[in-house]
mmCIF file with all atom_site columns, C-alpha atoms and ligand atoms in Angstrom:
data_model
loop_
_atom_site.group_PDB
_atom_site.id
_atom_site.type_symbol
_atom_site.label_atom_id
_atom_site.label_alt_id
_atom_site.label_comp_id
_atom_site.label_asym_id
_atom_site.label_entity_id
_atom_site.label_seq_id
_atom_site.pdbx_PDB_ins_code
_atom_site.Cartn_x
_atom_site.Cartn_y
_atom_site.Cartn_z
_atom_site.occupancy
_atom_site.B_iso_or_equiv
_atom_site.pdbx_formal_charge
_atom_site.auth_seq_id
_atom_site.auth_comp_id
_atom_site.auth_asym_id
_atom_site.auth_atom_id
_atom_site.pdbx_PDB_model_num
ATOM   1   C CA . MET N 1 1   ? 90.820 -71.449 -95.592  1.00 0.00 ? 1   MET N CA 1
ATOM   2   C CA . ILE N 1 2   ? 88.816 -74.217 -97.266  1.00 0.00 ? 2   ILE N CA 1
ATOM   3   C CA . ALA N 1 3   ? 89.052 -74.280 -101.058 1.00 0.00 ? 3   ALA N CA 1
ATOM   4   C CA . ARG N 1 4   ? 85.712 -73.556 -102.745 1.00 0.00 ? 4   ARG N CA 1
ATOM   5   C CA . ASP N 1 5   ? 85.773 -76.945 -104.523 1.00 0.00 ? 5   ASP N CA 1
ATOM   6   C CA . HIS N 1 6   ? 85.847 -78.732 -101.189 1.00 0.00 ? 6   HIS N CA 1
ATOM   7   C CA . ALA N 1 7   ? 83.169 -76.604 -99.567  1.00 0.00 ? 7   ALA N CA 1
ATOM   8   C CA . PRO N 1 8   ? 79.666 -78.055 -99.494  1.00 0.00 ? 8   PRO N CA 1
ATOM   9   C CA . CYS N 1 9   ? 77.345 -77.006 -102.291 1.00 0.00 ? 9   CYS N CA 1
ATOM   10  C CA . ARG N 1 10  ? 75.337 -73.996 -101.140 1.00 0.00 ? 10  ARG N CA 1
ATOM   11  C CA . VAL N 1 11  ? 71.618 -74.500 -101.709 1.00 0.00 ? 11  VAL N CA 1
ATOM   12  C CA . VAL N 1 12  ? 68.837 -71.938 -101.465 1.00 0.00 ? 12  VAL N CA 1
ATOM   13  C CA . VAL N 1 13  ? 65.370 -73.518 -101.198 1.00 0.00 ? 13  VAL N CA 1
ATOM   14  C CA . LEU N 1 14  ? 62.193 -71.735 -102.297 1.00 0.00 ? 14  LEU N CA 1
ATOM   15  C CA . ILE N 1 15  ? 58.881 -72.801 -100.791 1.00 0.00 ? 15  ILE N CA 1
ATOM   16  C CA . SER N 1 16  ? 55.254 -71.711 -100.543 1.00 0.00 ? 16  SER N CA 1
ATOM   17  C CA . GLY N 1 17  ? 53.744 -74.218 -98.144  1.00 0.00 ? 17  GLY N CA 1
ATOM   18  C CA . SER N 1 18  ? 54.195 -77.160 -95.819  1.00 0.00 ? 18  SER N CA 1
ATOM   19  C CA . GLY N 1 19  ? 57.797 -77.820 -96.780  1.00 0.00 ? 19  GLY N CA 1
ATOM   20  C CA . SER N 1 20  ? 57.841 -81.586 -96.358  1.00 0.00 ? 20  SER N CA 1
ATOM   21  C CA . ASN N 1 21  ? 60.278 -81.804 -99.282  1.00 0.00 ? 21  ASN N CA 1
ATOM   22  C CA . LEU N 1 22  ? 62.341 -79.097 -97.619  1.00 0.00 ? 22  LEU N CA 1
ATOM   23  C CA . GLN N 1 23  ? 62.371 -81.268 -94.489  1.00 0.00 ? 23  GLN N CA 1
ATOM   24  C CA . SER N 1 24  ? 63.749 -84.212 -96.459  1.00 0.00 ? 24  SER N CA 1
ATOM   25  C CA . LEU N 1 25  ? 66.541 -81.936 -97.718  1.00 0.00 ? 25  LEU N CA 1
ATOM   26  C CA . ILE N 1 26  ? 67.234 -80.578 -94.227  1.00 0.00 ? 26  ILE N CA 1
ATOM   27  C CA . ASP N 1 27  ? 67.476 -84.144 -92.931  1.00 0.00 ? 27  ASP N CA 1
ATOM   28  C CA . ALA N 1 28  ? 69.805 -85.195 -95.769  1.00 0.00 ? 28  ALA N CA 1
ATOM   29  C CA . SER N 1 29  ? 71.987 -82.114 -95.318  1.00 0.00 ? 29  SER N CA 1
ATOM   30  C CA . SER N 1 30  ? 72.495 -82.942 -91.651  1.00 0.00 ? 30  SER N CA 1
ATOM   31  C CA . GLN N 1 31  ? 73.990 -86.371 -92.375  1.00 0.00 ? 31  GLN N CA 1
ATOM   32  C CA . PRO N 1 32  ? 77.721 -86.540 -91.643  1.00 0.00 ? 32  PRO N CA 1
ATOM   33  C CA . ASP N 1 33  ? 78.596 -87.301 -95.269  1.00 0.00 ? 33  ASP N CA 1
ATOM   34  C CA . ALA N 1 34  ? 76.318 -84.614 -96.784  1.00 0.00 ? 34  ALA N CA 1
ATOM   35  C CA . ARG N 1 35  ? 77.825 -82.677 -99.679  1.00 0.00 ? 35  ARG N CA 1
ATOM   36  C CA . PHE N 1 36  ? 75.341 -79.818 -99.578  1.00 0.00 ? 36  PHE N CA 1
ATOM   37  C CA . LYS N 1 37  ? 74.285 -77.189 -97.082  1.00 0.00 ? 37  LYS N CA 1
ATOM   38  C CA . ILE N 1 38  ? 71.040 -75.222 -97.072  1.00 0.00 ? 38  ILE N CA 1
ATOM   39  C CA . ALA N 1 39  ? 72.175 -71.602 -96.946  1.00 0.00 ? 39  ALA N CA 1
ATOM   40  C CA . ALA N 1 40  ? 68.672 -70.097 -96.781  1.00 0.00 ? 40  ALA N CA 1
ATOM   41  C CA . VAL N 1 41  ? 64.972 -70.809 -97.239  1.00 0.00 ? 41  VAL N CA 1
ATOM   42  C CA . LEU N 1 42  ? 62.842 -68.186 -98.986  1.00 0.00 ? 42  LEU N CA 1
ATOM   43  C CA . SER N 1 43  ? 59.058 -68.129 -99.232  1.00 0.00 ? 43  SER N CA 1
ATOM   44  C CA . ASN N 1 44  ? 56.526 -65.998 -101.074 1.00 0.00 ? 44  ASN N CA 1
ATOM   45  C CA . LYS N 1 45  ? 54.051 -66.847 -98.277  1.00 0.00 ? 45  LYS N CA 1
ATOM   46  C CA . PRO N 1 46  ? 54.939 -65.407 -94.866  1.00 0.00 ? 46  PRO N CA 1
ATOM   47  C CA . ASP N 1 47  ? 52.884 -68.086 -93.069  1.00 0.00 ? 47  ASP N CA 1
ATOM   48  C CA . ALA N 1 48  ? 54.339 -71.096 -94.886  1.00 0.00 ? 48  ALA N CA 1
ATOM   49  C CA . PHE N 1 49  ? 54.982 -73.884 -92.369  1.00 0.00 ? 49  PHE N CA 1
ATOM   50  C CA . GLY N 1 50  ? 58.231 -74.668 -94.147  1.00 0.00 ? 50  GLY N CA 1
ATOM   51  C CA . LEU N 1 51  ? 59.680 -71.452 -92.697  1.00 0.00 ? 51  LEU N CA 1
ATOM   52  C CA . THR N 1 52  ? 59.135 -72.896 -89.216  1.00 0.00 ? 52  THR N CA 1
ATOM   53  C CA . ARG N 1 53  ? 60.846 -76.117 -90.253  1.00 0.00 ? 53  ARG N CA 1
ATOM   54  C CA . ALA N 1 54  ? 63.831 -74.088 -91.481  1.00 0.00 ? 54  ALA N CA 1
ATOM   55  C CA . ARG N 1 55  ? 64.046 -71.959 -88.337  1.00 0.00 ? 55  ARG N CA 1
ATOM   56  C CA . ASN N 1 56  ? 63.876 -75.107 -86.194  1.00 0.00 ? 56  ASN N CA 1
ATOM   57  C CA . ALA N 1 57  ? 66.941 -76.320 -88.087  1.00 0.00 ? 57  ALA N CA 1
ATOM   58  C CA . GLY N 1 58  ? 68.753 -73.020 -87.560  1.00 0.00 ? 58  GLY N CA 1
ATOM   59  C CA . ILE N 1 59  ? 68.515 -72.010 -91.216  1.00 0.00 ? 59  ILE N CA 1
ATOM   60  C CA . VAL N 1 60  ? 68.191 -68.375 -92.286  1.00 0.00 ? 60  VAL N CA 1
ATOM   61  C CA . THR N 1 61  ? 64.723 -67.573 -93.652  1.00 0.00 ? 61  THR N CA 1
ATOM   62  C CA . GLN N 1 62  ? 63.182 -64.725 -95.566  1.00 0.00 ? 62  GLN N CA 1
ATOM   63  C CA . SER N 1 63  ? 59.679 -64.174 -96.875  1.00 0.00 ? 63  SER N CA 1
ATOM   64  C CA . ILE N 1 64  ? 58.982 -61.907 -99.801  1.00 0.00 ? 64  ILE N CA 1
ATOM   65  C CA . SER N 1 65  ? 55.278 -61.647 -100.490 1.00 0.00 ? 65  SER N CA 1
ATOM   66  C CA . HIS N 1 66  ? 54.486 -61.475 -104.193 1.00 0.00 ? 66  HIS N CA 1
ATOM   67  C CA . THR N 1 67  ? 51.401 -59.408 -103.306 1.00 0.00 ? 67  THR N CA 1
ATOM   68  C CA . ALA N 1 68  ? 53.657 -56.442 -102.490 1.00 0.00 ? 68  ALA N CA 1
ATOM   69  C CA . PHE N 1 69  ? 54.790 -56.105 -106.122 1.00 0.00 ? 69  PHE N CA 1
ATOM   70  C CA . GLY N 1 70  ? 53.111 -54.505 -109.110 1.00 0.00 ? 70  GLY N CA 1
ATOM   71  C CA . SER N 1 71  ? 54.247 -57.061 -111.660 1.00 0.00 ? 71  SER N CA 1
ATOM   72  C CA . ARG N 1 72  ? 55.571 -60.590 -111.950 1.00 0.00 ? 72  ARG N CA 1
ATOM   73  C CA . GLU N 1 73  ? 58.898 -59.195 -113.248 1.00 0.00 ? 73  GLU N CA 1
ATOM   74  C CA . GLN N 1 74  ? 59.329 -56.909 -110.239 1.00 0.00 ? 74  GLN N CA 1
ATOM   75  C CA . PHE N 1 75  ? 58.688 -59.752 -107.813 1.00 0.00 ? 75  PHE N CA 1
ATOM   76  C CA . ASP N 1 76  ? 61.027 -62.112 -109.644 1.00 0.00 ? 76  ASP N CA 1
ATOM   77  C CA . ASN N 1 77  ? 63.810 -59.491 -109.763 1.00 0.00 ? 77  ASN N CA 1
ATOM   78  C CA . SER N 1 78  ? 63.517 -58.854 -106.056 1.00 0.00 ? 78  SER N CA 1
ATOM   79  C CA . LEU N 1 79  ? 63.428 -62.586 -105.307 1.00 0.00 ? 79  LEU N CA 1
ATOM   80  C CA . ALA N 1 80  ? 66.454 -63.231 -107.525 1.00 0.00 ? 80  ALA N CA 1
ATOM   81  C CA . ASP N 1 81  ? 68.422 -60.486 -105.755 1.00 0.00 ? 81  ASP N CA 1
ATOM   82  C CA . ALA N 1 82  ? 67.483 -61.990 -102.378 1.00 0.00 ? 82  ALA N CA 1
ATOM   83  C CA . ILE N 1 83  ? 68.606 -65.431 -103.552 1.00 0.00 ? 83  ILE N CA 1
ATOM   84  C CA . ASP N 1 84  ? 71.935 -64.072 -104.784 1.00 0.00 ? 84  ASP N CA 1
ATOM   85  C CA . GLN N 1 85  ? 72.653 -62.566 -101.357 1.00 0.00 ? 85  GLN N CA 1
ATOM   86  C CA . HIS N 1 86  ? 73.251 -66.158 -100.252 1.00 0.00 ? 86  HIS N CA 1
ATOM   87  C CA . GLN N 1 87  ? 75.610 -66.987 -103.143 1.00 0.00 ? 87  GLN N CA 1
ATOM   88  C CA . PRO N 1 88  ? 73.969 -70.324 -103.965 1.00 0.00 ? 88  PRO N CA 1
ATOM   89  C CA . ASP N 1 89  ? 75.465 -72.968 -106.198 1.00 0.00 ? 89  ASP N CA 1
ATOM   90  C CA . LEU N 1 90  ? 71.968 -74.421 -106.609 1.00 0.00 ? 90  LEU N CA 1
ATOM   91  C CA . VAL N 1 91  ? 68.424 -73.102 -106.257 1.00 0.00 ? 91  VAL N CA 1
ATOM   92  C CA . VAL N 1 92  ? 65.844 -75.726 -105.298 1.00 0.00 ? 92  VAL N CA 1
ATOM   93  C CA . LEU N 1 93  ? 62.114 -75.187 -105.822 1.00 0.00 ? 93  LEU N CA 1
ATOM   94  C CA . ALA N 1 94  ? 60.252 -77.306 -103.273 1.00 0.00 ? 94  ALA N CA 1
ATOM   95  C CA . GLY N 1 95  ? 56.551 -76.604 -103.557 1.00 0.00 ? 95  GLY N CA 1
ATOM   96  C CA . PHE N 1 96  ? 57.176 -73.048 -104.756 1.00 0.00 ? 96  PHE N CA 1
ATOM   97  C CA . MET N 1 97  ? 53.820 -72.191 -106.278 1.00 0.00 ? 97  MET N CA 1
ATOM   98  C CA . ARG N 1 98  ? 54.723 -69.380 -108.647 1.00 0.00 ? 98  ARG N CA 1
ATOM   99  C CA . ILE N 1 99  ? 55.053 -69.221 -112.413 1.00 0.00 ? 99  ILE N CA 1
ATOM   100 C CA . LEU N 1 100 ? 58.530 -67.854 -113.095 1.00 0.00 ? 100 LEU N CA 1
ATOM   101 C CA . THR N 1 101 ? 59.456 -65.219 -115.681 1.00 0.00 ? 101 THR N CA 1
ATOM   102 C CA . PRO N 1 102 ? 61.959 -66.072 -118.443 1.00 0.00 ? 102 PRO N CA 1
ATOM   103 C CA . GLY N 1 103 ? 64.392 -63.550 -116.937 1.00 0.00 ? 103 GLY N CA 1
ATOM   104 C CA . PHE N 1 104 ? 64.347 -65.427 -113.642 1.00 0.00 ? 104 PHE N CA 1
ATOM   105 C CA . THR N 1 105 ? 64.787 -68.868 -115.167 1.00 0.00 ? 105 THR N CA 1
ATOM   106 C CA . ALA N 1 106 ? 67.632 -67.582 -117.387 1.00 0.00 ? 106 ALA N CA 1
ATOM   107 C CA . ARG N 1 107 ? 69.419 -66.100 -114.378 1.00 0.00 ? 107 ARG N CA 1
ATOM   108 C CA . PHE N 1 108 ? 69.603 -69.499 -112.664 1.00 0.00 ? 108 PHE N CA 1
ATOM   109 C CA . SER N 1 109 ? 69.824 -71.649 -115.781 1.00 0.00 ? 109 SER N CA 1
ATOM   110 C CA . GLY N 1 110 ? 71.557 -74.982 -115.177 1.00 0.00 ? 110 GLY N CA 1
ATOM   111 C CA . ARG N 1 111 ? 71.521 -74.441 -111.423 1.00 0.00 ? 111 ARG N CA 1
ATOM   112 C CA . MET N 1 112 ? 67.847 -74.616 -110.539 1.00 0.00 ? 112 MET N CA 1
ATOM   113 C CA . LEU N 1 113 ? 65.815 -77.786 -109.893 1.00 0.00 ? 113 LEU N CA 1
ATOM   114 C CA . ASN N 1 114 ? 62.085 -78.314 -109.387 1.00 0.00 ? 114 ASN N CA 1
ATOM   115 C CA . ILE N 1 115 ? 59.966 -81.216 -108.174 1.00 0.00 ? 115 ILE N CA 1
ATOM   116 C CA . HIS N 1 116 ? 56.694 -81.853 -109.951 1.00 0.00 ? 116 HIS N CA 1
ATOM   117 C CA . PRO N 1 117 ? 54.107 -84.384 -108.742 1.00 0.00 ? 117 PRO N CA 1
ATOM   118 C CA . SER N 1 118 ? 53.465 -86.195 -112.017 1.00 0.00 ? 118 SER N CA 1
ATOM   119 C CA . LEU N 1 119 ? 55.188 -88.453 -114.477 1.00 0.00 ? 119 LEU N CA 1
ATOM   120 C CA . LEU N 1 120 ? 56.327 -85.611 -116.734 1.00 0.00 ? 120 LEU N CA 1
ATOM   121 C CA . PRO N 1 121 ? 55.816 -84.923 -119.576 1.00 0.00 ? 121 PRO N CA 1
ATOM   122 C CA . LYS N 1 122 ? 52.311 -85.910 -118.451 1.00 0.00 ? 122 LYS N CA 1
ATOM   123 C CA . TYR N 1 123 ? 50.328 -83.325 -116.514 1.00 0.00 ? 123 TYR N CA 1
ATOM   124 C CA . PRO N 1 124 ? 52.402 -80.155 -116.217 1.00 0.00 ? 124 PRO N CA 1
ATOM   125 C CA . GLY N 1 125 ? 50.649 -77.497 -114.108 1.00 0.00 ? 125 GLY N CA 1
ATOM   126 C CA . LEU N 1 126 ? 48.164 -78.029 -111.282 1.00 0.00 ? 126 LEU N CA 1
ATOM   127 C CA . ASN N 1 127 ? 45.845 -80.799 -109.999 1.00 0.00 ? 127 ASN N CA 1
ATOM   128 C CA . THR N 1 128 ? 48.128 -83.539 -111.288 1.00 0.00 ? 128 THR N CA 1
ATOM   129 C CA . HIS N 1 129 ? 46.742 -86.353 -109.135 1.00 0.00 ? 129 HIS N CA 1
ATOM   130 C CA . GLN N 1 130 ? 43.110 -85.678 -109.986 1.00 0.00 ? 130 GLN N CA 1
ATOM   131 C CA . ARG N 1 131 ? 44.039 -85.495 -113.667 1.00 0.00 ? 131 ARG N CA 1
ATOM   132 C CA . ALA N 1 132 ? 45.800 -88.872 -113.474 1.00 0.00 ? 132 ALA N CA 1
ATOM   133 C CA . LEU N 1 133 ? 42.743 -90.388 -111.748 1.00 0.00 ? 133 LEU N CA 1
ATOM   134 C CA . ASP N 1 134 ? 40.325 -88.842 -114.252 1.00 0.00 ? 134 ASP N CA 1
ATOM   135 C CA . ALA N 1 135 ? 42.375 -90.239 -117.136 1.00 0.00 ? 135 ALA N CA 1
ATOM   136 C CA . GLY N 1 136 ? 42.172 -93.751 -115.669 1.00 0.00 ? 136 GLY N CA 1
ATOM   137 C CA . ASP N 1 137 ? 45.964 -94.026 -115.344 1.00 0.00 ? 137 ASP N CA 1
ATOM   138 C CA . THR N 1 138 ? 47.349 -97.016 -113.493 1.00 0.00 ? 138 THR N CA 1
ATOM   139 C CA . GLU N 1 139 ? 50.498 -95.197 -112.349 1.00 0.00 ? 139 GLU N CA 1
ATOM   140 C CA . ALA N 1 140 ? 51.390 -91.784 -111.003 1.00 0.00 ? 140 ALA N CA 1
ATOM   141 C CA . GLY N 1 141 ? 54.591 -90.334 -109.640 1.00 0.00 ? 141 GLY N CA 1
ATOM   142 C CA . ALA N 1 142 ? 56.953 -87.410 -109.336 1.00 0.00 ? 142 ALA N CA 1
ATOM   143 C CA . THR N 1 143 ? 59.733 -85.948 -111.441 1.00 0.00 ? 143 THR N CA 1
ATOM   144 C CA . ILE N 1 144 ? 62.745 -83.800 -110.569 1.00 0.00 ? 144 ILE N CA 1
ATOM   145 C CA . HIS N 1 145 ? 63.793 -81.611 -113.480 1.00 0.00 ? 145 HIS N CA 1
ATOM   146 C CA . PHE N 1 146 ? 66.019 -78.678 -114.327 1.00 0.00 ? 146 PHE N CA 1
ATOM   147 C CA . VAL N 1 147 ? 64.025 -75.469 -114.579 1.00 0.00 ? 147 VAL N CA 1
ATOM   148 C CA . THR N 1 148 ? 63.789 -73.678 -117.910 1.00 0.00 ? 148 THR N CA 1
ATOM   149 C CA . ALA N 1 149 ? 61.371 -71.025 -119.189 1.00 0.00 ? 149 ALA N CA 1
ATOM   150 C CA . ASP N 1 150 ? 59.027 -73.844 -120.224 1.00 0.00 ? 150 ASP N CA 1
ATOM   151 C CA . LEU N 1 151 ? 56.627 -74.478 -117.275 1.00 0.00 ? 151 LEU N CA 1
ATOM   152 C CA . ASP N 1 152 ? 57.385 -77.943 -115.831 1.00 0.00 ? 152 ASP N CA 1
ATOM   153 C CA . GLY N 1 153 ? 59.103 -78.624 -119.161 1.00 0.00 ? 153 GLY N CA 1
ATOM   154 C CA . GLY N 1 154 ? 62.833 -78.528 -118.388 1.00 0.00 ? 154 GLY N CA 1
ATOM   155 C CA . PRO N 1 155 ? 64.979 -81.657 -118.765 1.00 0.00 ? 155 PRO N CA 1
ATOM   156 C CA . PRO N 1 156 ? 63.979 -84.405 -116.304 1.00 0.00 ? 156 PRO N CA 1
ATOM   157 C CA . VAL N 1 157 ? 66.592 -85.822 -113.919 1.00 0.00 ? 157 VAL N CA 1
ATOM   158 C CA . ILE N 1 158 ? 64.873 -88.572 -111.940 1.00 0.00 ? 158 ILE N CA 1
ATOM   159 C CA . GLN N 1 159 ? 61.372 -89.996 -111.848 1.00 0.00 ? 159 GLN N CA 1
ATOM   160 C CA . ALA N 1 160 ? 59.642 -92.158 -109.230 1.00 0.00 ? 160 ALA N CA 1
ATOM   161 C CA . ARG N 1 161 ? 56.519 -94.183 -110.029 1.00 0.00 ? 161 ARG N CA 1
ATOM   162 C CA . VAL N 1 162 ? 53.785 -95.396 -107.709 1.00 0.00 ? 162 VAL N CA 1
ATOM   163 C CA . PRO N 1 163 ? 50.745 -97.546 -108.492 1.00 0.00 ? 163 PRO N CA 1
ATOM   164 C CA . ILE N 1 164 ? 47.276 -96.032 -108.544 1.00 0.00 ? 164 ILE N CA 1
ATOM   165 C CA . LYS N 1 165 ? 45.146 -98.345 -106.416 1.00 0.00 ? 165 LYS N CA 1
ATOM   166 C CA . PRO N 1 166 ? 41.403 -99.028 -106.529 1.00 0.00 ? 166 PRO N CA 1
ATOM   167 C CA . GLY N 1 167 ? 39.587 -96.512 -104.333 1.00 0.00 ? 167 GLY N CA 1
ATOM   168 C CA . ASP N 1 168 ? 42.355 -93.905 -104.544 1.00 0.00 ? 168 ASP N CA 1
ATOM   169 C CA . ASN N 1 169 ? 41.410 -90.253 -104.430 1.00 0.00 ? 169 ASN N CA 1
ATOM   170 C CA . ALA N 1 170 ? 43.634 -87.234 -105.031 1.00 0.00 ? 170 ALA N CA 1
ATOM   171 C CA . ALA N 1 171 ? 44.604 -87.053 -101.343 1.00 0.00 ? 171 ALA N CA 1
ATOM   172 C CA . SER N 1 172 ? 45.557 -90.723 -100.964 1.00 0.00 ? 172 SER N CA 1
ATOM   173 C CA . LEU N 1 173 ? 47.513 -90.625 -104.198 1.00 0.00 ? 173 LEU N CA 1
ATOM   174 C CA . ALA N 1 174 ? 49.288 -87.387 -103.214 1.00 0.00 ? 174 ALA N CA 1
ATOM   175 C CA . LYS N 1 175 ? 50.368 -89.017 -99.946  1.00 0.00 ? 175 LYS N CA 1
ATOM   176 C CA . ARG N 1 176 ? 51.822 -92.046 -101.755 1.00 0.00 ? 176 ARG N CA 1
ATOM   177 C CA . VAL N 1 177 ? 53.638 -89.842 -104.268 1.00 0.00 ? 177 VAL N CA 1
ATOM   178 C CA . LEU N 1 178 ? 54.963 -87.494 -101.575 1.00 0.00 ? 178 LEU N CA 1
ATOM   179 C CA . GLU N 1 179 ? 56.743 -90.376 -99.841  1.00 0.00 ? 179 GLU N CA 1
ATOM   180 C CA . ARG N 1 180 ? 58.694 -90.971 -103.029 1.00 0.00 ? 180 ARG N CA 1
ATOM   181 C CA . GLU N 1 181 ? 59.318 -87.235 -103.511 1.00 0.00 ? 181 GLU N CA 1
ATOM   182 C CA . HIS N 1 182 ? 61.124 -87.240 -100.186 1.00 0.00 ? 182 HIS N CA 1
ATOM   183 C CA . GLN N 1 183 ? 63.435 -89.958 -101.472 1.00 0.00 ? 183 GLN N CA 1
ATOM   184 C CA . ILE N 1 184 ? 64.296 -88.538 -104.882 1.00 0.00 ? 184 ILE N CA 1
ATOM   185 C CA . TYR N 1 185 ? 64.898 -84.868 -104.073 1.00 0.00 ? 185 TYR N CA 1
ATOM   186 C CA . PRO N 1 186 ? 67.848 -85.406 -101.690 1.00 0.00 ? 186 PRO N CA 1
ATOM   187 C CA . LEU N 1 187 ? 69.315 -87.817 -104.234 1.00 0.00 ? 187 LEU N CA 1
ATOM   188 C CA . ALA N 1 188 ? 69.168 -85.339 -107.120 1.00 0.00 ? 188 ALA N CA 1
ATOM   189 C CA . VAL N 1 189 ? 70.556 -82.499 -104.982 1.00 0.00 ? 189 VAL N CA 1
ATOM   190 C CA . SER N 1 190 ? 73.399 -84.759 -103.828 1.00 0.00 ? 190 SER N CA 1
ATOM   191 C CA . TRP N 1 191 ? 74.254 -85.623 -107.443 1.00 0.00 ? 191 TRP N CA 1
ATOM   192 C CA . PHE N 1 192 ? 74.400 -81.922 -108.277 1.00 0.00 ? 192 PHE N CA 1
ATOM   193 C CA . ALA N 1 193 ? 76.508 -81.209 -105.190 1.00 0.00 ? 193 ALA N CA 1
ATOM   194 C CA . GLU N 1 194 ? 78.932 -83.953 -106.199 1.00 0.00 ? 194 GLU N CA 1
ATOM   195 C CA . LYS N 1 195 ? 79.179 -82.309 -109.632 1.00 0.00 ? 195 LYS N CA 1
ATOM   196 C CA . ARG N 1 196 ? 77.820 -85.460 -111.248 1.00 0.00 ? 196 ARG N CA 1
ATOM   197 C CA . LEU N 1 197 ? 74.603 -83.825 -112.488 1.00 0.00 ? 197 LEU N CA 1
ATOM   198 C CA . ARG N 1 198 ? 74.501 -80.950 -114.971 1.00 0.00 ? 198 ARG N CA 1
ATOM   199 C CA . MET N 1 199 ? 72.408 -79.405 -117.710 1.00 0.00 ? 199 MET N CA 1
ATOM   200 C CA . HIS N 1 200 ? 74.007 -78.947 -121.108 1.00 0.00 ? 200 HIS N CA 1
ATOM   201 C CA . ASP N 1 201 ? 72.330 -78.050 -124.427 1.00 0.00 ? 201 ASP N CA 1
ATOM   202 C CA . GLN N 1 202 ? 68.885 -78.331 -122.805 1.00 0.00 ? 202 GLN N CA 1
ATOM   203 C CA . HIS N 1 203 ? 69.583 -81.909 -121.710 1.00 0.00 ? 203 HIS N CA 1
ATOM   204 C CA . ALA N 1 204 ? 70.335 -83.343 -118.279 1.00 0.00 ? 204 ALA N CA 1
ATOM   205 C CA . TRP N 1 205 ? 73.483 -85.416 -117.836 1.00 0.00 ? 205 TRP N CA 1
ATOM   206 C CA . LEU N 1 206 ? 74.582 -87.686 -115.007 1.00 0.00 ? 206 LEU N CA 1
ATOM   207 C CA . ASP N 1 207 ? 78.312 -88.349 -115.097 1.00 0.00 ? 207 ASP N CA 1
ATOM   208 C CA . ASN N 1 208 ? 78.878 -88.659 -118.850 1.00 0.00 ? 208 ASN N CA 1
ATOM   209 C CA . ASP N 1 209 ? 75.512 -90.174 -119.653 1.00 0.00 ? 209 ASP N CA 1
ATOM   210 C CA . LEU N 1 210 ? 72.594 -88.384 -121.244 1.00 0.00 ? 210 LEU N CA 1
ATOM   211 C CA . ILE N 1 211 ? 69.591 -88.793 -118.938 1.00 0.00 ? 211 ILE N CA 1
ATOM   212 C CA . PRO N 1 212 ? 66.561 -90.338 -120.707 1.00 0.00 ? 212 PRO N CA 1
ATOM   213 C CA . ILE N 1 213 ? 63.691 -88.056 -121.708 1.00 0.00 ? 213 ILE N CA 1
ATOM   214 C CA . ASP N 1 214 ? 61.551 -89.030 -118.699 1.00 0.00 ? 214 ASP N CA 1
ATOM   215 C CA . GLY N 1 215 ? 64.431 -89.063 -116.223 1.00 0.00 ? 215 GLY N CA 1
ATOM   216 C CA . ILE N 1 216 ? 66.353 -91.810 -114.483 1.00 0.00 ? 216 ILE N CA 1
ATOM   217 C CA . PRO N 1 217 ? 63.858 -94.351 -113.150 1.00 0.00 ? 217 PRO N CA 1
ATOM   218 C CA . PHE N 1 218 ? 63.884 -94.605 -109.350 1.00 0.00 ? 218 PHE N CA 1
ATOM   219 C CA . ASN N 1 219 ? 62.614 -97.787 -107.788 1.00 0.00 ? 219 ASN N CA 1
HETATM 220 C C1 . LIG V 2 .   ? 54.790 -81.420 -103.636 1.00 0.00 ? 301 LIG V C1 1
HETATM 221 O O1 . LIG V 2 .   ? 53.842 -82.371 -104.031 1.00 0.00 ? 301 LIG V O1 1
HETATM 222 C C2 . LIG V 2 .   ? 55.594 -80.967 -104.815 1.00 0.00 ? 301 LIG V C2 1
HETATM 223 O O2 . LIG V 2 .   ? 55.789 -81.962 -105.766 1.00 0.00 ? 301 LIG V O2 1
HETATM 224 C C3 . LIG V 2 .   ? 54.723 -79.889 -105.390 1.00 0.00 ? 301 LIG V C3 1
HETATM 225 O O3 . LIG V 2 .   ? 54.178 -79.234 -104.280 1.00 0.00 ? 301 LIG V O3 1
HETATM 226 C C4 . LIG V 2 .   ? 54.152 -80.126 -103.165 1.00 0.00 ? 301 LIG V C4 1
HETATM 227 C C5 . LIG V 2 .   ? 54.908 -79.483 -102.064 1.00 0.00 ? 301 LIG V C5 1
HETATM 228 O O4 . LIG V 2 .   ? 54.809 -80.197 -100.864 1.00 0.00 ? 301 LIG V O4 1
HETATM 229 N N1 . LIG V 2 .   ? 55.467 -79.054 -106.289 1.00 0.00 ? 301 LIG V N1 1
HETATM 230 P P1 . LIG V 2 .   ? 55.721 -79.775 -99.635  1.00 0.00 ? 301 LIG V P1 1
HETATM 231 O O5 . LIG V 2 .   ? 55.514 -78.299 -99.372  1.00 0.00 ? 301 LIG V O5 1
HETATM 232 O O6 . LIG V 2 .   ? 57.148 -80.091 -99.969  1.00 0.00 ? 301 LIG V O6 1
HETATM 233 O O7 . LIG V 2 .   ? 55.209 -80.600 -98.485  1.00 0.00 ? 301 LIG V O7 1
#
């Protein structure tokens, strides 16, 4: 029997759409030296393309449509129970387009990460790229953070920056940012799997260092 400490970190990924970030995690988890394994992929959208990506990689999938529930709490409870069936060490939100209840975020506190396509704390919520363009920003980016009850407000872990170029629109900027997203998510999940990354007292720590307020810069 393999001791639990030596087993790969079990990750459950939640998606709602294309799943390109999921794909970057699948690819990283299939490297010979990977320290994490994707135990299951769950979606609130039955037709999410990410489910196909997961099935192609032989990963267990489940879709739980939020439309089948009478309240946000009921959906979140059912989702949380489904996640726990897979005994994850870490829950990864990868384009999971739902606002989470405090009960849900508390249940996975310190073991749930999200990726957000902005330089948090700027632009929590939706339409981040258009908002950066409208504000005349010269840079955009993406941030991985621990999830707390505060929407897109949990402690940042790592942040990647890209330039905003003349002539950019929301689509061209999203594409540039997404390329960086695919680099930083596997890195953050690997840190967690190696037990180097943790949340303590509402702050993120890497090894014994407090992570800066806007995350570790990734270049
Ligand atoms: C990404 O931009 C992510 O930052 C945001 O939703 C998008 C998901 O893209 N939360 P994908 O489904 O991983 O391709």
